[in-house]
PDB file of C-alpha atoms in Angstrom:
ATOM      1  CA  UNK A 433       0.000   0.000   0.000  1.00 48.00           C
ATOM      2  CA  UNK A 434       1.359   3.407  -0.958  1.00 47.00           C
ATOM      3  CA  UNK A 435       1.903   6.207   1.546  1.00 48.00           C
ATOM      4  CA  UNK A 436      -0.453   9.129   1.846  1.00 53.00           C
ATOM      5  CA  UNK A 437       2.119  11.677   0.691  1.00 51.00           C
ATOM      6  CA  UNK A 438       2.473  12.849  -2.906  1.00 55.00           C
ATOM      7  CA  UNK A 439       3.697  10.031  -5.106  1.00 60.00           C
ATOM      8  CA  UNK A 440       3.701   7.585  -2.198  1.00 66.00           C
ATOM      9  CA  UNK A 441       7.006   8.979  -0.914  1.00 67.00           C
ATOM     10  CA  UNK A 442       7.703   8.357   2.774  1.00 69.00           C
ATOM     11  CA  UNK A 443       7.519  11.399   5.056  1.00 67.00           C
ATOM     12  CA  UNK A 444      10.821  13.080   5.965  1.00 63.00           C
ATOM     13  CA  UNK A 445      12.551  11.710   9.043  1.00 60.00           C
ATOM     14  CA  UNK A 446      12.284  13.753  12.212  1.00 56.00           C
ATOM     15  CA  UNK A 447      15.378  14.099  14.363  1.00 60.00           C
ATOM     16  CA  UNK A 448      14.702  14.753  18.045  1.00 62.00           C
ATOM     17  CA  UNK A 449      17.212  16.820  19.956  1.00 71.00           C
ATOM     18  CA  UNK A 450      18.623  14.862  22.917  1.00 79.00           C
ATOM     19  CA  UNK A 451      18.089  17.816  25.246  1.00 81.00           C
ATOM     20  CA  UNK A 452      14.438  18.020  24.210  1.00 78.00           C
ATOM     21  CA  UNK A 453      14.022  14.314  24.885  1.00 84.00           C
ATOM     22  CA  UNK A 454      15.611  14.723  28.340  1.00 88.00           C
ATOM     23  CA  UNK A 455      13.245  17.609  29.087  1.00 85.00           C
ATOM     24  CA  UNK A 456      10.254  15.477  28.108  1.00 88.00           C
ATOM     25  CA  UNK A 457      11.431  12.628  30.295  1.00 92.00           C
ATOM     26  CA  UNK A 458      12.197  14.876  33.274  1.00 92.00           C
ATOM     27  CA  UNK A 459       8.836  16.677  33.028  1.00 92.00           C
ATOM     28  CA  UNK A 460       6.878  13.445  32.718  1.00 92.00           C
ATOM     29  CA  UNK A 461       8.648  12.006  35.779  1.00 96.00           C
ATOM     30  CA  UNK A 462       7.756  15.172  37.719  1.00 96.00           C
ATOM     31  CA  UNK A 463       4.143  15.022  36.501  1.00 96.00           C
ATOM     32  CA  UNK A 464       3.817  11.372  37.521  1.00 97.00           C
ATOM     33  CA  UNK A 465       5.254  12.134  40.951  1.00 98.00           C
ATOM     34  CA  UNK A 466       2.803  15.004  41.452  1.00 98.00           C
ATOM     35  CA  UNK A 467      -0.134  12.875  40.304  1.00 98.00           C
ATOM     36  CA  UNK A 468       0.874  10.116  42.739  1.00 98.00           C
ATOM     37  CA  UNK A 469       1.109  12.688  45.525  1.00 98.00           C
ATOM     38  CA  UNK A 470      -2.304  14.098  44.547  1.00 98.00           C
ATOM     39  CA  UNK A 471      -3.859  10.631  44.793  1.00 98.00           C
ATOM     40  CA  UNK A 472      -2.568  10.346  48.372  1.00 98.00           C
ATOM     41  CA  UNK A 473      -3.778  13.857  49.225  1.00 98.00           C
ATOM     42  CA  UNK A 474      -7.248  13.124  47.844  1.00 98.00           C
ATOM     43  CA  UNK A 475      -7.451   9.924  49.880  1.00 98.00           C
ATOM     44  CA  UNK A 476      -6.466  11.787  53.044  1.00 98.00           C
ATOM     45  CA  UNK A 477      -8.915  14.610  52.308  1.00 98.00           C
ATOM     46  CA  UNK A 478     -11.717  12.083  51.829  1.00 98.00           C
ATOM     47  CA  UNK A 479     -10.866  10.252  55.066  1.00 98.00           C
ATOM     48  CA  UNK A 480     -10.773  13.524  56.995  1.00 98.00           C
ATOM     49  CA  UNK A 481     -14.101  14.577  55.510  1.00 98.00           C
ATOM     50  CA  UNK A 482     -15.750  11.266  56.367  1.00 98.00           C
ATOM     51  CA  UNK A 483     -14.420  11.395  59.945  1.00 98.00           C
ATOM     52  CA  UNK A 484     -16.248  14.685  60.649  1.00 96.00           C
ATOM     53  CA  UNK A 485     -13.634  15.418  63.334  1.00 97.00           C
ATOM     54  CA  UNK A 486     -13.154  19.222  63.496  1.00 97.00           C
ATOM     55  CA  UNK A 487      -9.334  19.030  63.592  1.00 98.00           C
ATOM     56  CA  UNK A 488      -9.310  16.736  60.546  1.00 97.00           C
ATOM     57  CA  UNK A 489     -11.707  19.006  58.677  1.00 97.00           C
ATOM     58  CA  UNK A 490      -9.486  21.969  59.508  1.00 97.00           C
ATOM     59  CA  UNK A 491      -6.461  20.070  58.217  1.00 98.00           C
ATOM     60  CA  UNK A 492      -8.243  19.628  54.886  1.00 98.00           C
ATOM     61  CA  UNK A 493      -7.850  23.361  54.190  1.00 97.00           C
ATOM     62  CA  UNK A 494      -4.074  22.975  53.974  1.00 98.00           C
ATOM     63  CA  UNK A 495      -4.320  19.674  52.095  1.00 98.00           C
ATOM     64  CA  UNK A 496      -6.636  21.200  49.497  1.00 98.00           C
ATOM     65  CA  UNK A 497      -4.238  24.143  49.052  1.00 98.00           C
ATOM     66  CA  UNK A 498      -1.382  21.681  48.514  1.00 98.00           C
ATOM     67  CA  UNK A 499      -3.513  19.743  46.019  1.00 98.00           C
ATOM     68  CA  UNK A 500      -4.347  22.939  44.100  1.00 98.00           C
ATOM     69  CA  UNK A 501      -0.663  23.943  44.013  1.00 98.00           C
ATOM     70  CA  UNK A 502       0.256  20.503  42.674  1.00 98.00           C
ATOM     71  CA  UNK A 503      -2.393  20.791  39.980  1.00 98.00           C
ATOM     72  CA  UNK A 504      -0.988  24.198  38.971  1.00 97.00           C
ATOM     73  CA  UNK A 505       2.495  22.670  38.763  1.00 97.00           C
ATOM     74  CA  UNK A 506       1.211  19.833  36.544  1.00 97.00           C
ATOM     75  CA  UNK A 507      -0.472  22.367  34.236  1.00 96.00           C
ATOM     76  CA  UNK A 508       2.758  24.398  34.096  1.00 95.00           C
ATOM     77  CA  UNK A 509       4.824  21.306  33.276  1.00 94.00           C
ATOM     78  CA  UNK A 510       2.458  20.316  30.465  1.00 92.00           C
ATOM     79  CA  UNK A 511       2.434  23.893  29.153  1.00 91.00           C
ATOM     80  CA  UNK A 512       6.240  23.889  29.157  1.00 87.00           C
ATOM     81  CA  UNK A 513       6.276  20.611  27.237  1.00 85.00           C
ATOM     82  CA  UNK A 514       3.757  21.917  24.719  1.00 85.00           C
ATOM     83  CA  UNK A 515       5.764  25.080  24.166  1.00 82.00           C
ATOM     84  CA  UNK A 516       9.013  23.178  23.682  1.00 77.00           C
ATOM     85  CA  UNK A 517       7.333  20.720  21.330  1.00 73.00           C
ATOM     86  CA  UNK A 518       5.811  23.312  18.986  1.00 76.00           C
ATOM     87  CA  UNK A 519       8.541  25.954  19.201  1.00 67.00           C
ATOM     88  CA  UNK A 520      10.889  25.522  16.223  1.00 61.00           C
ATOM     89  CA  UNK A 521      14.558  25.102  17.067  1.00 59.00           C
ATOM     90  CA  UNK A 522      16.561  28.284  17.004  1.00 58.00           C
ATOM     91  CA  UNK A 523      19.868  28.145  15.231  1.00 52.00           C
ATOM     92  CA  UNK A 524      22.560  30.827  15.135  1.00 48.00           C
ATOM     93  CA  UNK A 525      22.196  31.025  11.369  1.00 48.00           C
ATOM     94  CA  UNK A 526      18.814  31.275   9.720  1.00 45.00           C
ATOM     95  CA  UNK A 527      19.984  29.289   6.691  1.00 46.00           C
ATOM     96  CA  UNK A 528      17.464  26.735   5.635  1.00 47.00           C
ATOM     97  CA  UNK A 529      17.125  23.726   3.417  1.00 49.00           C
ATOM     98  CA  UNK A 530      14.064  22.443   1.615  1.00 45.00           C
ATOM     99  CA  UNK A 531      12.631  19.025   2.317  1.00 48.00           C
ATOM    100  CA  UNK A 532      11.336  16.877  -0.513  1.00 48.00           C
ATOM    101  CA  UNK A 533       7.763  17.772   0.397  1.00 50.00           C
ATOM    102  CA  UNK A 534       8.442  21.491  -0.095  1.00 50.00           C
ATOM    103  CA  UNK A 535       8.589  22.483   3.577  1.00 52.00           C
ATOM    104  CA  UNK A 536      11.407  24.660   4.826  1.00 50.00           C
ATOM    105  CA  UNK A 537      13.644  23.367   7.625  1.00 50.00           C
ATOM    106  CA  UNK A 538      16.243  25.515   9.386  1.00 47.00           C
ATOM    107  CA  UNK A 539      19.683  24.113   9.911  1.00 47.00           C
ATOM    108  CA  UNK A 540      22.847  25.259  11.631  1.00 47.00           C
ATOM    109  CA  UNK A 541      25.583  26.649   9.417  1.00 45.00           C
TER     110      UNK A 541
END
């Protein structure tokens, strides 16, 4: 079966910068850690709520603040990843080369 591109030509290969890949990995590890922490916070908040003990209910205020801060951090990490993924690489020289499909790609000089 032929490819979907013009003339059945394969799409150009994409080279991923090692630093970008490290950033993705680091951010995803941080996100997973925050999500794990949020799961524990939610469990504790629920237990405190069900207990109806005034001190436990009061403690939930701080736990909910921590949960909200973690959620903000997750959003920021995903936003950072999105920005880095869509932002074209910046090279010292703005020389470019043309790919077979007619798109321009910048390259270092």
